GROMACS .gro file of C-alpha atoms in nm:
model
  257
    1MET     CA    1  -2.366  -2.729   2.744
    2LEU     CA    2  -2.195  -2.990   2.543
    3PRO     CA    3  -1.873  -3.104   2.698
    4TRP     CA    4  -1.657  -3.006   2.381
    5ILE     CA    5  -1.776  -2.647   2.386
    6VAL     CA    6  -1.577  -2.515   2.652
    7PRO     CA    7  -1.227  -2.655   2.520
    8LEU     CA    8  -1.326  -2.512   2.167
    9ILE     CA    9  -1.394  -2.171   2.321
   10LEU     CA   10  -1.055  -2.185   2.490
   11LEU     CA   11  -0.869  -2.327   2.215
   12THR     CA   12  -0.987  -2.096   1.936
   13PRO     CA   13  -0.819  -1.786   2.027
   14LEU     CA   14  -0.506  -1.994   2.102
   15VAL     CA   15  -0.506  -2.124   1.749
   16VAL     CA   16  -0.587  -1.785   1.603
   17PHE     CA   17  -0.286  -1.623   1.802
   18TYR     CA   18  -0.055  -1.901   1.681
   19ARG     CA   19  -0.158  -1.863   1.334
   20VAL     CA   20  -0.092  -1.484   1.336
   21TRP     CA   21   0.247  -1.530   1.502
   22TYR     CA   22   0.344  -1.803   1.235
   23ILE     CA   23   0.270  -1.589   0.934
   24LEU     CA   24   0.436  -1.262   1.062
   25PRO     CA   25   0.787  -1.232   0.922
   26ARG     CA   26   1.071  -1.267   1.139
   27GLY     CA   27   1.319  -0.982   1.231
   28TYR     CA   28   1.679  -0.990   1.138
   29LEU     CA   29   1.998  -0.771   1.187
   30PRO     CA   30   2.039  -0.465   0.966
   31GLN     CA   31   2.275  -0.518   0.664
   32PRO     CA   32   2.439  -0.203   0.548
   33SER     CA   33   2.510  -0.169   0.198
   34SER     CA   34   2.611   0.137  -0.055
   35SER     CA   35   2.546  -0.046  -0.373
   36ARG     CA   36   2.302   0.183  -0.575
   37THR     CA   37   2.218  -0.084  -0.816
   38LYS     CA   38   2.146  -0.365  -0.596
   39ASP     CA   39   1.842  -0.560  -0.672
   40VAL     CA   40   1.620  -0.509  -0.366
   41THR     CA   41   1.447  -0.836  -0.479
   42ASN     CA   42   1.753  -1.049  -0.448
   43ILE     CA   43   1.655  -1.236  -0.770
   44LYS     CA   44   1.953  -1.313  -0.950
   45ASP     CA   45   1.815  -1.453  -1.271
   46LYS     CA   46   1.880  -1.250  -1.594
   47ARG     CA   47   1.510  -1.329  -1.703
   48SER     CA   48   1.242  -1.417  -1.436
   49ASP     CA   49   0.913  -1.580  -1.484
   50LYS     CA   50   0.783  -1.372  -1.158
   51VAL     CA   51   0.543  -1.098  -1.155
   52VAL     CA   52   0.622  -0.786  -0.967
   53GLY     CA   53   0.370  -0.565  -0.824
   54VAL     CA   54   0.418  -0.195  -0.707
   55PHE     CA   55   0.210   0.053  -0.517
   56LEU     CA   56   0.216   0.402  -0.667
   57GLY     CA   57   0.152   0.649  -0.387
   58SER     CA   58   0.117   0.955  -0.603
   59GLY     CA   59   0.362   1.239  -0.626
   60GLY     CA   60   0.710   1.184  -0.514
   61HIS     CA   61   0.614   0.829  -0.385
   62THR     CA   62   0.519   0.737  -0.759
   63TYR     CA   63   0.839   0.872  -0.899
   64GLU     CA   64   1.064   0.666  -0.651
   65ALA     CA   65   0.849   0.366  -0.708
   66LEU     CA   66   0.898   0.371  -1.063
   67LYS     CA   67   1.269   0.459  -1.038
   68ILE     CA   68   1.307   0.145  -0.812
   69LEU     CA   69   1.159  -0.062  -1.086
   70ASP     CA   70   1.386   0.076  -1.340
   71ILE     CA   71   1.692   0.008  -1.110
   72MET     CA   72   1.548  -0.341  -1.078
   73ASP     CA   73   1.539  -0.409  -1.444
   74ALA     CA   74   1.171  -0.427  -1.452
   75ALA     CA   75   1.176  -0.573  -1.827
   76LYS     CA   76   1.314  -0.895  -1.692
   77TYR     CA   77   0.993  -0.977  -1.512
   78ALA     CA   78   0.720  -1.181  -1.673
   79GLY     CA   79   0.478  -0.919  -1.591
   80ARG     CA   80   0.421  -0.600  -1.363
   81VAL     CA   81   0.124  -0.497  -1.160
   82TYR     CA   82   0.066  -0.136  -1.084
   83ILE     CA   83  -0.157  -0.047  -0.780
   84TYR     CA   84  -0.270   0.320  -0.750
   85SER     CA   85  -0.540   0.516  -0.590
   86ALA     CA   86  -0.849   0.592  -0.792
   87GLY     CA   87  -0.857   0.930  -0.929
   88ASP     CA   88  -0.466   0.966  -0.939
   89SER     CA   89  -0.434   1.001  -1.316
   90MET     CA   90  -0.098   1.129  -1.293
   91SER     CA   91   0.032   0.805  -1.135
   92LEU     CA   92  -0.138   0.611  -1.392
   93ARG     CA   93  -0.001   0.824  -1.678
   94LYS     CA   94   0.341   0.788  -1.545
   95ALA     CA   95   0.293   0.393  -1.534
   96MET     CA   96   0.193   0.408  -1.901
   97GLU     CA   97   0.490   0.607  -1.990
   98PHE     CA   98   0.705   0.360  -1.786
   99GLU     CA   99   0.566   0.070  -1.980
  100SER     CA  100   0.606   0.241  -2.324
  101SER     CA  101   0.974   0.306  -2.240
  102LEU     CA  102   1.005  -0.087  -2.166
  103ALA     CA  103   0.829  -0.161  -2.482
  104SER     CA  104   1.043   0.072  -2.714
  105ALA     CA  105   1.367  -0.013  -2.543
  106GLU     CA  106   1.596  -0.241  -2.764
  107ILE     CA  107   1.587  -0.611  -2.690
  108PRO     CA  108   1.890  -0.806  -2.788
  109SER     CA  109   1.806  -1.086  -3.048
  110HIS     CA  110   1.933  -1.358  -2.816
  111GLN     CA  111   1.687  -1.247  -2.557
  112LEU     CA  112   1.392  -1.200  -2.789
  113LYS     CA  113   1.290  -1.559  -2.820
  114LYS     CA  114   1.280  -1.597  -2.444
  115SER     CA  115   1.075  -1.296  -2.384
  116ASN     CA  116   0.704  -1.285  -2.381
  117SER     CA  117   0.656  -1.070  -2.708
  118LEU     CA  118   0.552  -0.773  -2.488
  119GLN     CA  119   0.568  -0.831  -2.113
  120ALA     CA  120   0.220  -0.805  -1.963
  121PHE     CA  121   0.107  -0.553  -1.729
  122LEU     CA  122  -0.193  -0.472  -1.512
  123THR     CA  123  -0.333  -0.167  -1.358
  124ILE     CA  124  -0.548  -0.180  -1.030
  125PRO     CA  125  -0.715   0.126  -0.896
  126LEU     CA  126  -0.799   0.131  -0.520
  127PRO     CA  127  -1.010   0.383  -0.308
  128ARG     CA  128  -0.759   0.626  -0.143
  129ALA     CA  129  -0.745   0.535   0.242
  130ARG     CA  130  -0.692   0.915   0.336
  131GLN     CA  131  -0.712   1.223   0.146
  132VAL     CA  132  -0.483   1.512   0.204
  133GLY     CA  133  -0.603   1.712   0.503
  134GLN     CA  134  -0.869   1.466   0.573
  135SER     CA  135  -0.976   1.447   0.952
  136TYR     CA  136  -0.839   1.138   1.138
  137VAL     CA  137  -1.218   1.062   1.231
  138SER     CA  138  -1.358   1.053   0.906
  139SER     CA  139  -1.042   0.883   0.747
  140ILE     CA  140  -1.164   0.583   0.975
  141PHE     CA  141  -1.453   0.522   0.733
  142THR     CA  142  -1.250   0.579   0.400
  143THR     CA  143  -0.982   0.335   0.537
  144LEU     CA  144  -1.241   0.079   0.593
  145HIS     CA  145  -1.369   0.124   0.246
  146THR     CA  146  -1.027   0.068   0.101
  147ILE     CA  147  -0.971  -0.251   0.306
  148VAL     CA  148  -1.268  -0.391   0.154
  149HIS     CA  149  -1.187  -0.325  -0.174
  150THR     CA  150  -0.828  -0.447  -0.119
  151LEU     CA  151  -0.932  -0.758   0.048
  152TYR     CA  152  -1.170  -0.826  -0.259
  153HIS     CA  153  -0.895  -0.774  -0.520
  154PHE     CA  154  -0.603  -0.944  -0.355
  155THR     CA  155  -0.765  -1.213  -0.139
  156ILE     CA  156  -1.118  -1.293  -0.249
  157SER     CA  157  -1.028  -1.298  -0.598
  158THR     CA  158  -0.734  -1.521  -0.527
  159VAL     CA  159  -0.975  -1.759  -0.383
  160ILE     CA  160  -1.197  -1.753  -0.679
  161HIS     CA  161  -0.880  -1.800  -0.941
  162SER     CA  162  -0.766  -2.089  -0.726
  163ARG     CA  163  -1.096  -2.270  -0.762
  164ARG     CA  164  -1.104  -2.201  -1.141
  165SER     CA  165  -0.733  -2.311  -1.185
  166SER     CA  166  -0.531  -2.609  -1.050
  167ARG     CA  167  -0.225  -2.375  -1.020
  168LYS     CA  168  -0.255  -2.166  -0.717
  169LYS     CA  169  -0.071  -1.835  -0.784
  170PRO     CA  170  -0.083  -1.475  -0.610
  171PHE     CA  171  -0.162  -1.164  -0.815
  172ALA     CA  172   0.205  -1.081  -0.777
  173ASP     CA  173   0.525  -1.281  -0.657
  174ILE     CA  174   0.687  -0.956  -0.521
  175LEU     CA  175   0.496  -0.648  -0.380
  176ILE     CA  176   0.716  -0.305  -0.361
  177LEU     CA  177   0.587  -0.057  -0.140
  178ASN     CA  178   0.700   0.269  -0.027
  179GLY     CA  179   0.393   0.438   0.132
  180PRO     CA  180   0.173   0.615   0.193
  181GLY     CA  181  -0.144   0.497   0.412
  182THR     CA  182  -0.294   0.275   0.124
  183ALA     CA  183   0.013   0.042   0.154
  184THR     CA  184  -0.094  -0.062   0.507
  185CYS     CA  185  -0.419  -0.191   0.368
  186LEU     CA  186  -0.231  -0.392   0.094
  187VAL     CA  187  -0.018  -0.555   0.356
  188LEU     CA  188  -0.325  -0.630   0.558
  189ALA     CA  189  -0.464  -0.822   0.245
  190VAL     CA  190  -0.137  -1.009   0.218
  191LEU     CA  191  -0.136  -1.109   0.560
  192THR     CA  192  -0.501  -1.202   0.540
  193SER     CA  193  -0.430  -1.448   0.239
  194ARG     CA  194  -0.146  -1.591   0.438
  195PHE     CA  195  -0.365  -1.649   0.727
  196LEU     CA  196  -0.603  -1.844   0.524
  197GLY     CA  197  -0.316  -2.033   0.350
  198LEU     CA  198  -0.376  -1.864   0.015
  199PRO     CA  199  -0.074  -1.768  -0.207
  200SER     CA  200   0.047  -1.416  -0.130
  201PRO     CA  201   0.337  -1.216  -0.259
  202ARG     CA  202   0.657  -1.128  -0.074
  203THR     CA  203   0.633  -0.777   0.063
  204ILE     CA  204   0.924  -0.530   0.041
  205TYR     CA  205   0.889  -0.194   0.190
  206ILE     CA  206   1.134   0.078   0.067
  207GLU     CA  207   1.139   0.404   0.282
  208SER     CA  208   1.137   0.718   0.090
  209PHE     CA  209   1.474   0.907  -0.007
  210ALA     CA  210   1.355   1.212   0.201
  211ARG     CA  211   1.363   0.994   0.507
  212THR     CA  212   1.731   1.050   0.634
  213ASN     CA  213   1.699   1.041   1.018
  214SER     CA  214   1.365   0.855   1.093
  215ILE     CA  215   1.107   0.655   0.920
  216SER     CA  216   0.743   0.735   0.820
  217LEU     CA  217   0.435   0.662   1.026
  218SER     CA  218   0.347   0.397   0.743
  219GLY     CA  219   0.696   0.258   0.786
  220ARG     CA  220   0.661   0.228   1.159
  221ILE     CA  221   0.334   0.047   1.128
  222LEU     CA  222   0.454  -0.195   0.843
  223ARG     CA  223   0.815  -0.247   0.974
  224PRO     CA  224   0.721  -0.576   1.159
  225LEU     CA  225   0.455  -0.691   0.909
  226VAL     CA  226   0.679  -0.696   0.585
  227ASP     CA  227   0.924  -0.951   0.469
  228ARG     CA  228   1.176  -0.696   0.409
  229PHE     CA  229   1.222  -0.326   0.540
  230LEU     CA  230   1.462  -0.113   0.371
  231VAL     CA  231   1.585   0.236   0.418
  232GLN     CA  232   1.819   0.457   0.212
  233TRP     CA  233   1.991   0.641   0.479
  234PRO     CA  234   2.165   0.467   0.774
  235GLY     CA  235   2.025   0.709   1.010
  236ALA     CA  236   1.685   0.612   0.948
  237LEU     CA  237   1.755   0.266   1.102
  238SER     CA  238   1.848   0.377   1.446
  239PRO     CA  239   1.652   0.138   1.701
  240GLU     CA  240   1.687   0.393   1.971
  241LYS     CA  241   1.503   0.667   1.780
  242GLU     CA  242   1.216   0.445   1.714
  243GLY     CA  243   1.197   0.274   2.048
  244LEU     CA  244   1.281  -0.068   1.912
  245PRO     CA  245   1.512  -0.322   2.041
  246PRO     CA  246   1.855  -0.358   1.872
  247GLY     CA  247   1.834  -0.635   1.605
  248SER     CA  248   1.498  -0.519   1.471
  249LYS     CA  249   1.395  -0.592   1.109
  250GLY     CA  250   1.563  -0.334   0.864
  251GLU     CA  251   1.827  -0.294   0.606
  252CYS     CA  252   2.019  -0.001   0.459
  253VAL     CA  253   2.063  -0.060   0.085
  254GLY     CA  254   2.204   0.283  -0.002
  255VAL     CA  255   2.036   0.545  -0.210
  256VAL     CA  256   1.835   0.378  -0.484
  257VAL     CA  257   1.658   0.659  -0.647
   0.00000   0.00000   0.00000
């Protein structure tokens, strides 16, 4: 065996472990807030050249996600990317209605010159990770199917576009998530891009309004993996209830939907 093989075998897992540790977001102390109109992205510009992506998880998740966009003043962003589960025609229709409301809204004349005629938007369907009532065993295969599609759309396509253009840019600058399970696949794609040194969006997970005293399963999985983890009720952030140490990542921003 060549003399450099053994050190290479020993160092490779250490390098991979360090890279994973390096790309994971760091925790920070909870910061309570009662402001309903707080911009969860912390972008203060009146008009932004950034693109915001949002996952529409169907039903109440879609309603809350679009309400969050409305409160964020989505029209100030250069574009919006709507990610939804394939076959979820309701979420797609609600996204189109939301875009129509933005297009029909009155834009002050002094802002019209600075805006992109009509802000661009994009819709991306993904296979659903798990159907309602689907067994956990069979959901393993559907989740893997979703992961493959997610990696293609948000990691592999980024590599392709980066080679075609000198300007490296992710599919969105900010990605808003509020569950359910497919959101986990999206965050996995984002972390994969970061691991490979590719441009990736900042991830913001906002727990559902219905979660007053605990966080969802998706929230528990994604809490250490997203850049910001937000809840709407202070009781949902209790570290003792979730078995987490004090100072774990999380912010209460008050009711936003």
